[in-house]
Amino acid sequence: MPVRNSIAAFAKDMTAWRQDIHMHPELGMQETRTSATVARLLESWGIEVTRGVAGTGIVGTLRNGTGKRAVGIRADMDALPMTEANGFAHKSTHPGIMHACGHDGHTTMLLGAAKHLAETKNFDGTVHFIFQPDEEGDGGGRLMVEQGLFDRFPCDLVFAMHTDTALPLGQASIVAGPINAAADRIDIYITGKGGHAARPHIAIDPVLVGAHIVIAVQSIVARRVDPLESAVISLCQFHAGTVRNVIPAEAHIGGTIRTLKPHVREQMAKLLPDIVRATAEAHGAGVRIEYGRGYPPVINSADAADKAAQAAAQVLGAEGVIRERAPSMGAEDFSYMAEKVPGCMIKIGQKGADKGGVPVHHPNFDFNDDLLPIGVSIWATLVEQELPRGDAA
């Protein structure tokens, strides 16, 4: 695996940065220590730093030569509100918060790329290193775009990289088209009529109504969506009542809706509320529905995916780059950036022989530090490929 020697030379430094960030995780829009660390390192390498982009976001800008083209590379910085179960020395020092999705590694790989490119300057044009807040929360990517990210830092192409625990170290998945689902949400508030558990006939039981709603909603994907399309409805919350012998007056159901294609997303937004209302009405209950749009699907530009695959193949070999793979029904707010600028998210394998295979969002997850120099080598190769110097063009 041809990791560049100049990058491998500071792999221990990157491991130290990554493990330090892992030890000090911060939730979305609270990444003050992380963003300060990022800004300090970027400035130490002579990179122009813009702070406060969508709150705690950072953009580092590196220019070289006279080229007019610009490439953006994005990493996310936030952690998850969950308790870490690992016992190693660099485990989280913040109770109830941990880096369980690899953002500490994403941030470190982008820092490594910034350091290498600042030292070598083997490109002609502009690189924007985009350190994004709040991917796990309300969409820091959306905030960055809405607050003029690409107006302030114009990019011809934008790229991101996400660790993948299902792929072995040395492989990457780079697929054109949708690779992650849209994630919408629904909250259903049922109003019945409370009463004694022994006299249900004079009450309207919102628990029973809610149970019928849960069953009816599952028929949407089974019987209303084209079997060749993809959709997931998961109702994961059901809250009602306080004691065993009282029929409550209200119940709440909450869930998530995942789709890959815009027309299926619109179909869900219409069918789900219609079926919920009809089911509640059939039982004489009132219902209020809040349907919220979340992240759109991540859709990789075919051109950007081809370019990312070409660069990754130089590091991993052609056999290490997967070009066809089923999309994930998980969501990622890089989607907002890829909607504005042709973009591609690389899924990069981290599963080694004895580490790196624990799934993301698991209390025992940890980023595999062996991936750091590989990811940086891909970033450096991609920038040099897309912003070639005149004598290399």
mmCIF file of C-alpha atoms in Angstrom:
data_model
loop_
_atom_site.group_PDB
_atom_site.id
_atom_site.type_symbol
_atom_site.label_atom_id
_atom_site.label_comp_id
_atom_site.label_asym_id
_atom_site.label_seq_id
_atom_site.Cartn_x
_atom_site.Cartn_y
_atom_site.Cartn_z
ATOM 1 C CA MET A 1 0.000 0.000 0.000
ATOM 2 C CA PRO A 2 1.938 3.064 -1.230
ATOM 3 C CA VAL A 3 1.457 5.480 1.633
ATOM 4 C CA ARG A 4 3.783 8.381 1.040
ATOM 5 C CA ASN A 5 6.944 8.258 3.129
ATOM 6 C CA SER A 6 6.658 11.962 3.909
ATOM 7 C CA ILE A 7 3.208 11.304 5.388
ATOM 8 C CA ALA A 8 4.156 8.103 7.199
ATOM 9 C CA ALA A 9 6.932 10.112 8.857
ATOM 10 C CA PHE A 10 4.427 12.048 10.972
ATOM 11 C CA ALA A 11 1.940 9.218 11.565
ATOM 12 C CA LYS A 12 2.770 9.201 15.289
ATOM 13 C CA ASP A 13 1.947 12.894 15.483
ATOM 14 C CA MET A 14 -1.420 12.254 13.838
ATOM 15 C CA THR A 15 -2.147 9.430 16.246
ATOM 16 C CA ALA A 16 -1.451 11.798 19.131
ATOM 17 C CA TRP A 17 -3.791 14.453 17.687
ATOM 18 C CA ARG A 18 -6.528 11.889 17.070
ATOM 19 C CA GLN A 19 -6.325 10.343 20.516
ATOM 20 C CA ASP A 20 -6.285 13.769 22.159
ATOM 21 C CA ILE A 21 -9.471 14.716 20.303
ATOM 22 C CA HIS A 22 -10.988 11.352 21.260
ATOM 23 C CA MET A 23 -10.230 12.033 24.926
ATOM 24 C CA HIS A 24 -11.967 15.421 24.778
ATOM 25 C CA PRO A 25 -15.168 14.873 22.775
ATOM 26 C CA GLU A 26 -17.619 17.727 22.301
ATOM 27 C CA LEU A 27 -21.226 17.741 21.151
ATOM 28 C CA GLY A 28 -22.466 19.609 18.101
ATOM 29 C CA MET A 29 -22.102 23.402 18.200
ATOM 30 C CA GLN A 30 -20.007 23.006 21.363
ATOM 31 C CA GLU A 31 -16.741 22.001 19.667
ATOM 32 C CA THR A 32 -14.792 24.931 21.136
ATOM 33 C CA ARG A 33 -11.708 22.985 22.231
ATOM 34 C CA THR A 34 -11.644 20.918 19.052
ATOM 35 C CA SER A 35 -11.966 23.930 16.755
ATOM 36 C CA ALA A 36 -9.308 25.808 18.752
ATOM 37 C CA THR A 37 -6.954 22.842 18.332
ATOM 38 C CA VAL A 38 -7.684 22.711 14.599
ATOM 39 C CA ALA A 39 -7.123 26.460 14.172
ATOM 40 C CA ARG A 40 -3.878 26.403 16.164
ATOM 41 C CA LEU A 41 -2.400 23.592 14.086
ATOM 42 C CA LEU A 42 -3.490 25.109 10.763
ATOM 43 C CA GLU A 43 -1.968 28.473 11.673
ATOM 44 C CA SER A 44 1.269 26.793 12.764
ATOM 45 C CA TRP A 45 1.616 25.518 9.178
ATOM 46 C CA GLY A 46 1.015 28.945 7.651
ATOM 47 C CA ILE A 47 -2.560 28.248 6.558
ATOM 48 C CA GLU A 48 -5.126 31.074 6.531
ATOM 49 C CA VAL A 49 -7.824 30.328 9.138
ATOM 50 C CA THR A 50 -11.405 31.575 9.222
ATOM 51 C CA ARG A 51 -13.144 30.928 12.551
ATOM 52 C CA GLY A 52 -16.800 31.023 13.495
ATOM 53 C CA VAL A 53 -18.182 29.556 10.265
ATOM 54 C CA ALA A 54 -21.619 28.322 11.394
ATOM 55 C CA GLY A 55 -20.710 28.680 15.048
ATOM 56 C CA THR A 56 -17.723 26.506 15.846
ATOM 57 C CA GLY A 57 -16.831 25.672 12.254
ATOM 58 C CA ILE A 58 -13.364 26.348 10.840
ATOM 59 C CA VAL A 59 -12.189 26.811 7.249
ATOM 60 C CA GLY A 60 -8.497 26.706 6.471
ATOM 61 C CA THR A 61 -7.447 28.120 3.104
ATOM 62 C CA LEU A 62 -4.196 27.259 1.350
ATOM 63 C CA ARG A 63 -3.279 28.900 -1.953
ATOM 64 C CA ASN A 64 -0.377 28.143 -4.238
ATOM 65 C CA GLY A 65 0.566 29.286 -7.708
ATOM 66 C CA THR A 66 -1.799 31.117 -10.035
ATOM 67 C CA GLY A 67 -4.421 28.449 -10.650
ATOM 68 C CA LYS A 68 -8.047 29.563 -10.475
ATOM 69 C CA ARG A 69 -9.572 26.208 -9.531
ATOM 70 C CA ALA A 70 -10.432 25.381 -5.942
ATOM 71 C CA VAL A 71 -11.136 22.117 -4.156
ATOM 72 C CA GLY A 72 -12.915 21.728 -0.816
ATOM 73 C CA ILE A 73 -12.282 18.867 1.600
ATOM 74 C CA ARG A 74 -14.638 18.451 4.542
ATOM 75 C CA ALA A 75 -14.361 16.719 7.918
ATOM 76 C CA ASP A 76 -16.860 16.669 10.805
ATOM 77 C CA MET A 77 -15.765 17.405 14.380
ATOM 78 C CA ASP A 78 -18.614 16.583 16.786
ATOM 79 C CA ALA A 79 -19.136 13.596 19.063
ATOM 80 C CA LEU A 80 -22.208 11.662 20.203
ATOM 81 C CA PRO A 81 -24.161 11.894 23.490
ATOM 82 C CA MET A 82 -23.339 8.359 24.654
ATOM 83 C CA THR A 83 -21.138 6.752 27.275
ATOM 84 C CA GLU A 84 -17.913 5.104 26.167
ATOM 85 C CA ALA A 85 -17.300 1.510 27.294
ATOM 86 C CA ASN A 86 -13.633 1.308 26.248
ATOM 87 C CA GLY A 87 -10.902 1.049 28.854
ATOM 88 C CA PHE A 88 -7.855 2.240 26.902
ATOM 89 C CA ALA A 89 -5.801 5.254 27.941
ATOM 90 C CA HIS A 90 -7.328 7.643 25.395
ATOM 91 C CA LYS A 91 -10.961 6.932 26.298
ATOM 92 C CA SER A 92 -13.338 9.861 26.707
ATOM 93 C CA THR A 93 -12.770 12.054 29.748
ATOM 94 C CA HIS A 94 -16.243 13.608 29.360
ATOM 95 C CA PRO A 95 -18.958 11.382 30.874
ATOM 96 C CA GLY A 96 -21.847 10.747 28.518
ATOM 97 C CA ILE A 97 -19.996 11.989 25.408
ATOM 98 C CA MET A 98 -17.793 9.968 23.057
ATOM 99 C CA HIS A 99 -16.410 9.911 19.543
ATOM 100 C CA ALA A 100 -18.363 6.873 18.370
ATOM 101 C CA CYS A 101 -18.566 7.725 14.661
ATOM 102 C CA GLY A 102 -14.965 8.409 13.693
ATOM 103 C CA HIS A 103 -15.155 12.192 13.506
ATOM 104 C CA ASP A 104 -11.952 12.408 15.538
ATOM 105 C CA GLY A 105 -10.260 10.441 12.757
ATOM 106 C CA HIS A 106 -11.916 12.434 9.962
ATOM 107 C CA THR A 107 -10.676 15.666 11.554
ATOM 108 C CA THR A 108 -7.178 14.261 12.010
ATOM 109 C CA MET A 109 -6.893 13.029 8.419
ATOM 110 C CA LEU A 110 -7.872 16.476 7.160
ATOM 111 C CA LEU A 111 -5.325 18.072 9.484
ATOM 112 C CA GLY A 112 -2.680 15.677 8.162
ATOM 113 C CA ALA A 113 -3.564 16.603 4.589
ATOM 114 C CA ALA A 114 -3.321 20.297 5.449
ATOM 115 C CA LYS A 115 0.111 19.837 7.018
ATOM 116 C CA HIS A 116 1.451 17.821 4.091
ATOM 117 C CA LEU A 117 0.092 20.130 1.390
ATOM 118 C CA ALA A 118 1.347 23.224 3.230
ATOM 119 C CA GLU A 119 4.829 21.730 3.334
ATOM 120 C CA THR A 120 4.999 20.338 -0.195
ATOM 121 C CA LYS A 121 2.834 22.837 -2.131
ATOM 122 C CA ASN A 122 2.785 20.439 -5.067
ATOM 123 C CA PHE A 123 -0.411 21.913 -6.501
ATOM 124 C CA ASP A 124 -1.596 25.017 -8.334
ATOM 125 C CA GLY A 125 -4.800 26.581 -7.061
ATOM 126 C CA THR A 126 -6.706 26.764 -3.768
ATOM 127 C CA VAL A 127 -7.619 24.163 -1.172
ATOM 128 C CA HIS A 128 -10.305 24.876 1.420
ATOM 129 C CA PHE A 129 -10.086 22.592 4.469
ATOM 130 C CA ILE A 130 -13.647 22.588 5.859
ATOM 131 C CA PHE A 131 -13.991 21.518 9.510
ATOM 132 C CA GLN A 132 -17.708 21.206 10.119
ATOM 133 C CA PRO A 133 -19.611 21.229 13.420
ATOM 134 C CA ASP A 134 -22.721 19.297 14.397
ATOM 135 C CA GLU A 135 -23.059 16.505 11.857
ATOM 136 C CA GLU A 136 -24.770 14.322 14.466
ATOM 137 C CA GLY A 137 -27.263 16.969 15.546
ATOM 138 C CA ASP A 138 -29.218 19.533 13.560
ATOM 139 C CA GLY A 139 -26.980 19.630 10.503
ATOM 140 C CA GLY A 140 -23.902 21.793 10.707
ATOM 141 C CA GLY A 141 -23.409 21.157 7.000
ATOM 142 C CA ARG A 142 -26.759 22.794 6.296
ATOM 143 C CA LEU A 143 -25.854 25.760 8.488
ATOM 144 C CA MET A 144 -22.527 26.213 6.736
ATOM 145 C CA VAL A 145 -24.187 26.193 3.308
ATOM 146 C CA GLU A 146 -27.018 28.495 4.413
ATOM 147 C CA GLN A 147 -24.487 30.934 5.853
ATOM 148 C CA GLY A 148 -22.686 31.211 2.530
ATOM 149 C CA LEU A 149 -19.892 28.629 2.769
ATOM 150 C CA PHE A 150 -19.438 28.362 -0.993
ATOM 151 C CA ASP A 151 -19.965 32.085 -1.556
ATOM 152 C CA ARG A 152 -17.134 32.879 0.847
ATOM 153 C CA PHE A 153 -14.999 29.890 -0.146
ATOM 154 C CA PRO A 154 -15.874 28.992 -3.761
ATOM 155 C CA CYS A 155 -15.108 25.400 -4.718
ATOM 156 C CA ASP A 156 -15.236 23.609 -8.054
ATOM 157 C CA LEU A 157 -15.504 20.251 -6.281
ATOM 158 C CA VAL A 158 -16.031 19.185 -2.666
ATOM 159 C CA PHE A 159 -15.046 15.884 -1.075
ATOM 160 C CA ALA A 160 -15.464 14.104 2.252
ATOM 161 C CA MET A 161 -14.293 10.840 3.759
ATOM 162 C CA HIS A 162 -16.108 8.608 6.263
ATOM 163 C CA THR A 163 -14.648 5.606 8.027
ATOM 164 C CA ASP A 164 -16.364 2.297 7.261
ATOM 165 C CA THR A 165 -16.042 -0.587 9.724
ATOM 166 C CA ALA A 166 -17.510 -3.099 7.252
ATOM 167 C CA LEU A 167 -14.634 -2.606 4.799
ATOM 168 C CA PRO A 168 -11.100 -3.875 5.440
ATOM 169 C CA LEU A 169 -8.209 -1.501 5.822
ATOM 170 C CA GLY A 170 -6.896 -0.882 2.321
ATOM 171 C CA GLN A 171 -10.270 -0.688 0.597
ATOM 172 C CA ALA A 172 -12.532 2.241 -0.224
ATOM 173 C CA SER A 173 -16.048 2.465 -1.583
ATOM 174 C CA ILE A 174 -16.493 5.283 -4.112
ATOM 175 C CA VAL A 175 -19.862 5.028 -5.828
ATOM 176 C CA ALA A 176 -21.706 7.499 -8.047
ATOM 177 C CA GLY A 177 -25.309 8.352 -7.216
ATOM 178 C CA PRO A 178 -27.099 8.026 -3.858
ATOM 179 C CA ILE A 179 -24.933 6.488 -1.133
ATOM 180 C CA ASN A 180 -26.791 7.617 2.015
ATOM 181 C CA ALA A 181 -30.486 8.080 2.657
ATOM 182 C CA ALA A 182 -32.598 11.102 3.439
ATOM 183 C CA ALA A 183 -33.615 11.125 7.106
ATOM 184 C CA ASP A 184 -36.981 12.660 7.986
ATOM 185 C CA ARG A 185 -38.816 12.439 11.301
ATOM 186 C CA ILE A 186 -42.357 12.143 12.554
ATOM 187 C CA ASP A 187 -43.980 12.852 15.922
ATOM 188 C CA ILE A 188 -47.544 11.661 16.459
ATOM 189 C CA TYR A 189 -49.570 13.055 19.362
ATOM 190 C CA ILE A 190 -52.752 11.073 20.013
ATOM 191 C CA THR A 191 -55.572 12.528 22.083
ATOM 192 C CA GLY A 192 -58.057 10.036 23.512
ATOM 193 C CA LYS A 193 -60.277 10.058 26.564
ATOM 194 C CA GLY A 194 -58.841 8.888 29.850
ATOM 195 C CA GLY A 195 -60.635 6.555 32.195
ATOM 196 C CA HIS A 196 -60.513 3.584 34.531
ATOM 197 C CA ALA A 197 -58.836 0.478 33.162
ATOM 198 C CA ALA A 198 -61.878 -1.576 34.228
ATOM 199 C CA ARG A 199 -64.250 0.562 32.119
ATOM 200 C CA PRO A 200 -62.568 0.906 28.716
ATOM 201 C CA HIS A 201 -65.906 1.242 26.919
ATOM 202 C CA ILE A 202 -66.402 4.760 28.247
ATOM 203 C CA ALA A 203 -62.832 5.823 27.397
ATOM 204 C CA ILE A 204 -60.917 6.238 24.144
ATOM 205 C CA ASP A 205 -57.646 4.436 24.686
ATOM 206 C CA PRO A 206 -54.730 6.215 22.954
ATOM 207 C CA VAL A 207 -52.495 3.200 23.632
ATOM 208 C CA LEU A 208 -54.744 0.982 21.548
ATOM 209 C CA VAL A 209 -55.041 3.668 18.878
ATOM 210 C CA GLY A 210 -51.271 4.027 18.843
ATOM 211 C CA ALA A 211 -50.806 0.271 18.496
ATOM 212 C CA HIS A 212 -53.064 0.277 15.427
ATOM 213 C CA ILE A 213 -51.114 3.229 14.027
ATOM 214 C CA VAL A 214 -47.809 1.391 14.440
ATOM 215 C CA ILE A 215 -49.163 -1.650 12.567
ATOM 216 C CA ALA A 216 -50.868 0.420 9.863
ATOM 217 C CA VAL A 217 -47.772 2.507 9.191
ATOM 218 C CA GLN A 218 -45.682 -0.605 8.498
ATOM 219 C CA SER A 219 -48.026 -1.446 5.627
ATOM 220 C CA ILE A 220 -46.814 1.624 3.726
ATOM 221 C CA VAL A 221 -43.443 0.150 2.789
ATOM 222 C CA ALA A 222 -44.853 -3.369 2.455
ATOM 223 C CA ARG A 223 -47.790 -2.487 0.213
ATOM 224 C CA ARG A 224 -47.576 1.083 -1.096
ATOM 225 C CA VAL A 225 -43.927 1.462 -2.149
ATOM 226 C CA ASP A 226 -42.518 -0.100 -5.306
ATOM 227 C CA PRO A 227 -40.593 -3.221 -4.182
ATOM 228 C CA LEU A 228 -37.641 -2.072 -6.292
ATOM 229 C CA GLU A 229 -37.404 1.191 -4.346
ATOM 230 C CA SER A 230 -35.975 1.656 -0.842
ATOM 231 C CA ALA A 231 -37.723 3.049 2.209
ATOM 232 C CA VAL A 232 -37.569 2.455 5.950
ATOM 233 C CA ILE A 233 -40.066 3.613 8.572
ATOM 234 C CA SER A 234 -38.994 2.957 12.160
ATOM 235 C CA LEU A 235 -41.263 4.101 14.980
ATOM 236 C CA CYS A 236 -38.888 4.003 17.917
ATOM 237 C CA GLN A 237 -40.711 5.902 20.662
ATOM 238 C CA PHE A 238 -44.077 5.164 22.306
ATOM 239 C CA HIS A 239 -44.888 7.058 25.493
ATOM 240 C CA ALA A 240 -48.202 6.856 27.334
ATOM 241 C CA GLY A 241 -49.615 6.543 30.820
ATOM 242 C CA THR A 242 -48.162 6.583 34.314
ATOM 243 C CA VAL A 243 -49.889 3.719 36.162
ATOM 244 C CA ARG A 244 -51.178 0.246 35.283
ATOM 245 C CA ASN A 245 -54.888 0.770 35.963
ATOM 246 C CA VAL A 246 -55.549 4.139 34.321
ATOM 247 C CA ILE A 247 -56.273 4.570 30.627
ATOM 248 C CA PRO A 248 -54.302 7.700 29.720
ATOM 249 C CA ALA A 249 -55.699 10.593 27.751
ATOM 250 C CA GLU A 250 -52.675 11.050 25.508
ATOM 251 C CA ALA A 251 -49.897 9.132 23.820
ATOM 252 C CA HIS A 252 -46.839 10.076 21.781
ATOM 253 C CA ILE A 253 -45.147 8.074 19.028
ATOM 254 C CA GLY A 254 -41.884 9.194 17.414
ATOM 255 C CA GLY A 255 -39.899 7.783 14.559
ATOM 256 C CA THR A 256 -37.687 8.202 11.528
ATOM 257 C CA ILE A 257 -38.270 7.789 7.791
ATOM 258 C CA ARG A 258 -35.381 6.911 5.462
ATOM 259 C CA THR A 259 -35.528 7.146 1.664
ATOM 260 C CA LEU A 260 -33.045 7.322 -1.200
ATOM 261 C CA LYS A 261 -35.020 8.983 -3.991
ATOM 262 C CA PRO A 262 -36.903 12.296 -3.968
ATOM 263 C CA HIS A 263 -40.180 10.866 -5.299
ATOM 264 C CA VAL A 264 -40.229 8.153 -2.610
ATOM 265 C CA ARG A 265 -39.469 10.797 0.009
ATOM 266 C CA GLU A 266 -42.495 12.806 -1.170
ATOM 267 C CA GLN A 267 -44.622 9.651 -1.202
ATOM 268 C CA MET A 268 -43.741 8.997 2.456
ATOM 269 C CA ALA A 269 -44.511 12.594 3.430
ATOM 270 C CA LYS A 270 -48.052 12.214 2.068
ATOM 271 C CA LEU A 271 -48.947 8.603 2.859
ATOM 272 C CA LEU A 272 -47.708 8.415 6.423
ATOM 273 C CA PRO A 273 -49.754 11.359 7.810
ATOM 274 C CA ASP A 274 -52.800 10.258 5.780
ATOM 275 C CA ILE A 275 -52.733 6.760 7.275
ATOM 276 C CA VAL A 276 -52.104 8.051 10.796
ATOM 277 C CA ARG A 277 -55.075 10.440 10.581
ATOM 278 C CA ALA A 278 -57.378 7.824 9.114
ATOM 279 C CA THR A 279 -56.458 5.266 11.775
ATOM 280 C CA ALA A 280 -56.980 7.719 14.621
ATOM 281 C CA GLU A 281 -60.294 8.871 13.172
ATOM 282 C CA ALA A 282 -61.503 5.273 12.848
ATOM 283 C CA HIS A 283 -61.066 4.898 16.612
ATOM 284 C CA GLY A 284 -62.586 8.252 17.527
ATOM 285 C CA ALA A 285 -59.296 9.758 18.667
ATOM 286 C CA GLY A 286 -57.748 13.093 17.848
ATOM 287 C CA VAL A 287 -54.260 13.309 16.417
ATOM 288 C CA ARG A 288 -51.627 15.961 15.760
ATOM 289 C CA ILE A 289 -48.744 15.162 13.423
ATOM 290 C CA GLU A 290 -45.391 16.896 13.151
ATOM 291 C CA TYR A 291 -43.482 15.775 10.071
ATOM 292 C CA GLY A 292 -39.980 17.200 9.850
ATOM 293 C CA ARG A 293 -37.582 17.131 6.926
ATOM 294 C CA GLY A 294 -34.079 16.120 7.895
ATOM 295 C CA TYR A 295 -30.938 15.540 5.877
ATOM 296 C CA PRO A 296 -31.425 14.949 2.140
ATOM 297 C CA PRO A 297 -29.730 11.904 0.603
ATOM 298 C CA VAL A 298 -26.008 12.046 -0.112
ATOM 299 C CA ILE A 299 -25.753 11.878 -3.909
ATOM 300 C CA ASN A 300 -22.240 11.576 -5.268
ATOM 301 C CA SER A 301 -21.608 13.372 -8.547
ATOM 302 C CA ALA A 302 -20.509 10.871 -11.192
ATOM 303 C CA ASP A 303 -17.622 13.121 -12.243
ATOM 304 C CA ALA A 304 -16.449 13.760 -8.678
ATOM 305 C CA ALA A 305 -16.717 10.059 -7.861
ATOM 306 C CA ASP A 306 -14.602 9.156 -10.897
ATOM 307 C CA LYS A 307 -11.951 11.641 -9.846
ATOM 308 C CA ALA A 308 -11.936 10.445 -6.241
ATOM 309 C CA ALA A 309 -11.667 6.829 -7.423
ATOM 310 C CA GLN A 310 -8.758 7.687 -9.710
ATOM 311 C CA ALA A 311 -6.853 9.264 -6.811
ATOM 312 C CA ALA A 312 -7.698 6.493 -4.346
ATOM 313 C CA ALA A 313 -6.534 3.844 -6.817
ATOM 314 C CA GLN A 314 -3.088 5.414 -6.835
ATOM 315 C CA VAL A 315 -2.867 4.742 -3.091
ATOM 316 C CA LEU A 316 -4.912 1.552 -2.691
ATOM 317 C CA GLY A 317 -4.523 0.023 -6.142
ATOM 318 C CA ALA A 318 -7.429 -0.418 -8.531
ATOM 319 C CA GLU A 319 -8.452 -3.600 -6.718
ATOM 320 C CA GLY A 320 -8.859 -1.623 -3.497
ATOM 321 C CA VAL A 321 -11.513 0.739 -4.900
ATOM 322 C CA ILE A 322 -15.108 -0.514 -4.937
ATOM 323 C CA ARG A 323 -17.199 1.273 -7.586
ATOM 324 C CA GLU A 324 -20.533 -0.528 -7.143
ATOM 325 C CA ARG A 325 -22.136 -0.980 -3.728
ATOM 326 C CA ALA A 326 -25.622 -0.770 -2.266
ATOM 327 C CA PRO A 327 -26.310 2.541 -0.503
ATOM 328 C CA SER A 328 -26.669 2.881 3.257
ATOM 329 C CA MET A 329 -29.964 3.918 4.844
ATOM 330 C CA GLY A 330 -27.986 5.966 7.339
ATOM 331 C CA ALA A 331 -27.890 9.735 6.831
ATOM 332 C CA GLU A 332 -25.051 12.267 6.533
ATOM 333 C CA ASP A 333 -25.270 16.046 6.248
ATOM 334 C CA PHE A 334 -22.464 16.253 3.685
ATOM 335 C CA SER A 335 -25.543 15.974 1.458
ATOM 336 C CA TYR A 336 -26.141 19.721 1.757
ATOM 337 C CA MET A 337 -22.671 20.495 0.425
ATOM 338 C CA ALA A 338 -22.994 17.976 -2.421
ATOM 339 C CA GLU A 339 -26.296 19.611 -3.402
ATOM 340 C CA LYS A 340 -24.529 22.955 -3.919
ATOM 341 C CA VAL A 341 -21.226 21.838 -5.437
ATOM 342 C CA PRO A 342 -20.410 18.633 -7.328
ATOM 343 C CA GLY A 343 -19.151 16.372 -4.588
ATOM 344 C CA CYS A 344 -18.229 12.881 -3.480
ATOM 345 C CA MET A 345 -18.041 11.145 -0.122
ATOM 346 C CA ILE A 346 -15.476 8.355 0.091
ATOM 347 C CA LYS A 347 -16.234 5.430 2.407
ATOM 348 C CA ILE A 348 -12.833 4.280 3.637
ATOM 349 C CA GLY A 349 -12.295 0.874 5.262
ATOM 350 C CA GLN A 350 -10.775 0.656 8.732
ATOM 351 C CA LYS A 351 -11.281 -3.009 9.707
ATOM 352 C CA GLY A 352 -7.947 -4.586 10.595
ATOM 353 C CA ALA A 353 -7.046 -8.068 11.767
ATOM 354 C CA ASP A 354 -7.468 -7.206 15.438
ATOM 355 C CA LYS A 355 -9.043 -3.743 15.557
ATOM 356 C CA GLY A 356 -11.300 -1.336 13.725
ATOM 357 C CA GLY A 357 -14.264 -3.685 13.270
ATOM 358 C CA VAL A 358 -16.593 -2.428 15.999
ATOM 359 C CA PRO A 359 -19.540 -0.649 14.317
ATOM 360 C CA VAL A 360 -19.959 3.105 14.563
ATOM 361 C CA HIS A 361 -22.380 4.417 17.216
ATOM 362 C CA HIS A 362 -21.316 1.542 19.488
ATOM 363 C CA PRO A 363 -19.893 2.222 22.995
ATOM 364 C CA ASN A 364 -16.769 0.194 22.142
ATOM 365 C CA PHE A 365 -16.050 1.907 18.818
ATOM 366 C CA ASP A 366 -12.635 3.428 18.197
ATOM 367 C CA PHE A 367 -11.106 4.863 15.044
ATOM 368 C CA ASN A 368 -8.260 2.754 13.671
ATOM 369 C CA ASP A 369 -5.154 4.939 13.705
ATOM 370 C CA ASP A 370 -3.541 2.758 11.024
ATOM 371 C CA LEU A 371 -5.963 4.439 8.596
ATOM 372 C CA LEU A 372 -4.612 7.958 9.203
ATOM 373 C CA PRO A 373 -1.639 7.948 6.769
ATOM 374 C CA ILE A 374 -3.741 6.117 4.166
ATOM 375 C CA GLY A 375 -6.487 8.739 4.272
ATOM 376 C CA VAL A 376 -3.989 11.599 4.149
ATOM 377 C CA SER A 377 -2.226 10.036 1.156
ATOM 378 C CA ILE A 378 -5.555 9.848 -0.689
ATOM 379 C CA TRP A 379 -6.343 13.488 0.121
ATOM 380 C CA ALA A 380 -2.910 14.666 -1.025
ATOM 381 C CA THR A 381 -3.109 12.623 -4.232
ATOM 382 C CA LEU A 382 -6.594 13.954 -4.984
ATOM 383 C CA VAL A 383 -5.622 17.606 -4.500
ATOM 384 C CA GLU A 384 -2.500 17.255 -6.643
ATOM 385 C CA GLN A 385 -4.510 15.469 -9.312
ATOM 386 C CA GLU A 386 -7.263 18.097 -9.453
ATOM 387 C CA LEU A 387 -4.972 21.115 -9.053
ATOM 388 C CA PRO A 388 -1.937 20.081 -11.114
ATOM 389 C CA ARG A 389 1.059 22.353 -11.338
ATOM 390 C CA GLY A 390 1.891 23.690 -14.770
ATOM 391 C CA ASP A 391 4.929 21.466 -15.130
ATOM 392 C CA ALA A 392 2.833 18.432 -14.167
ATOM 393 C CA ALA A 393 -0.227 19.149 -16.283
#
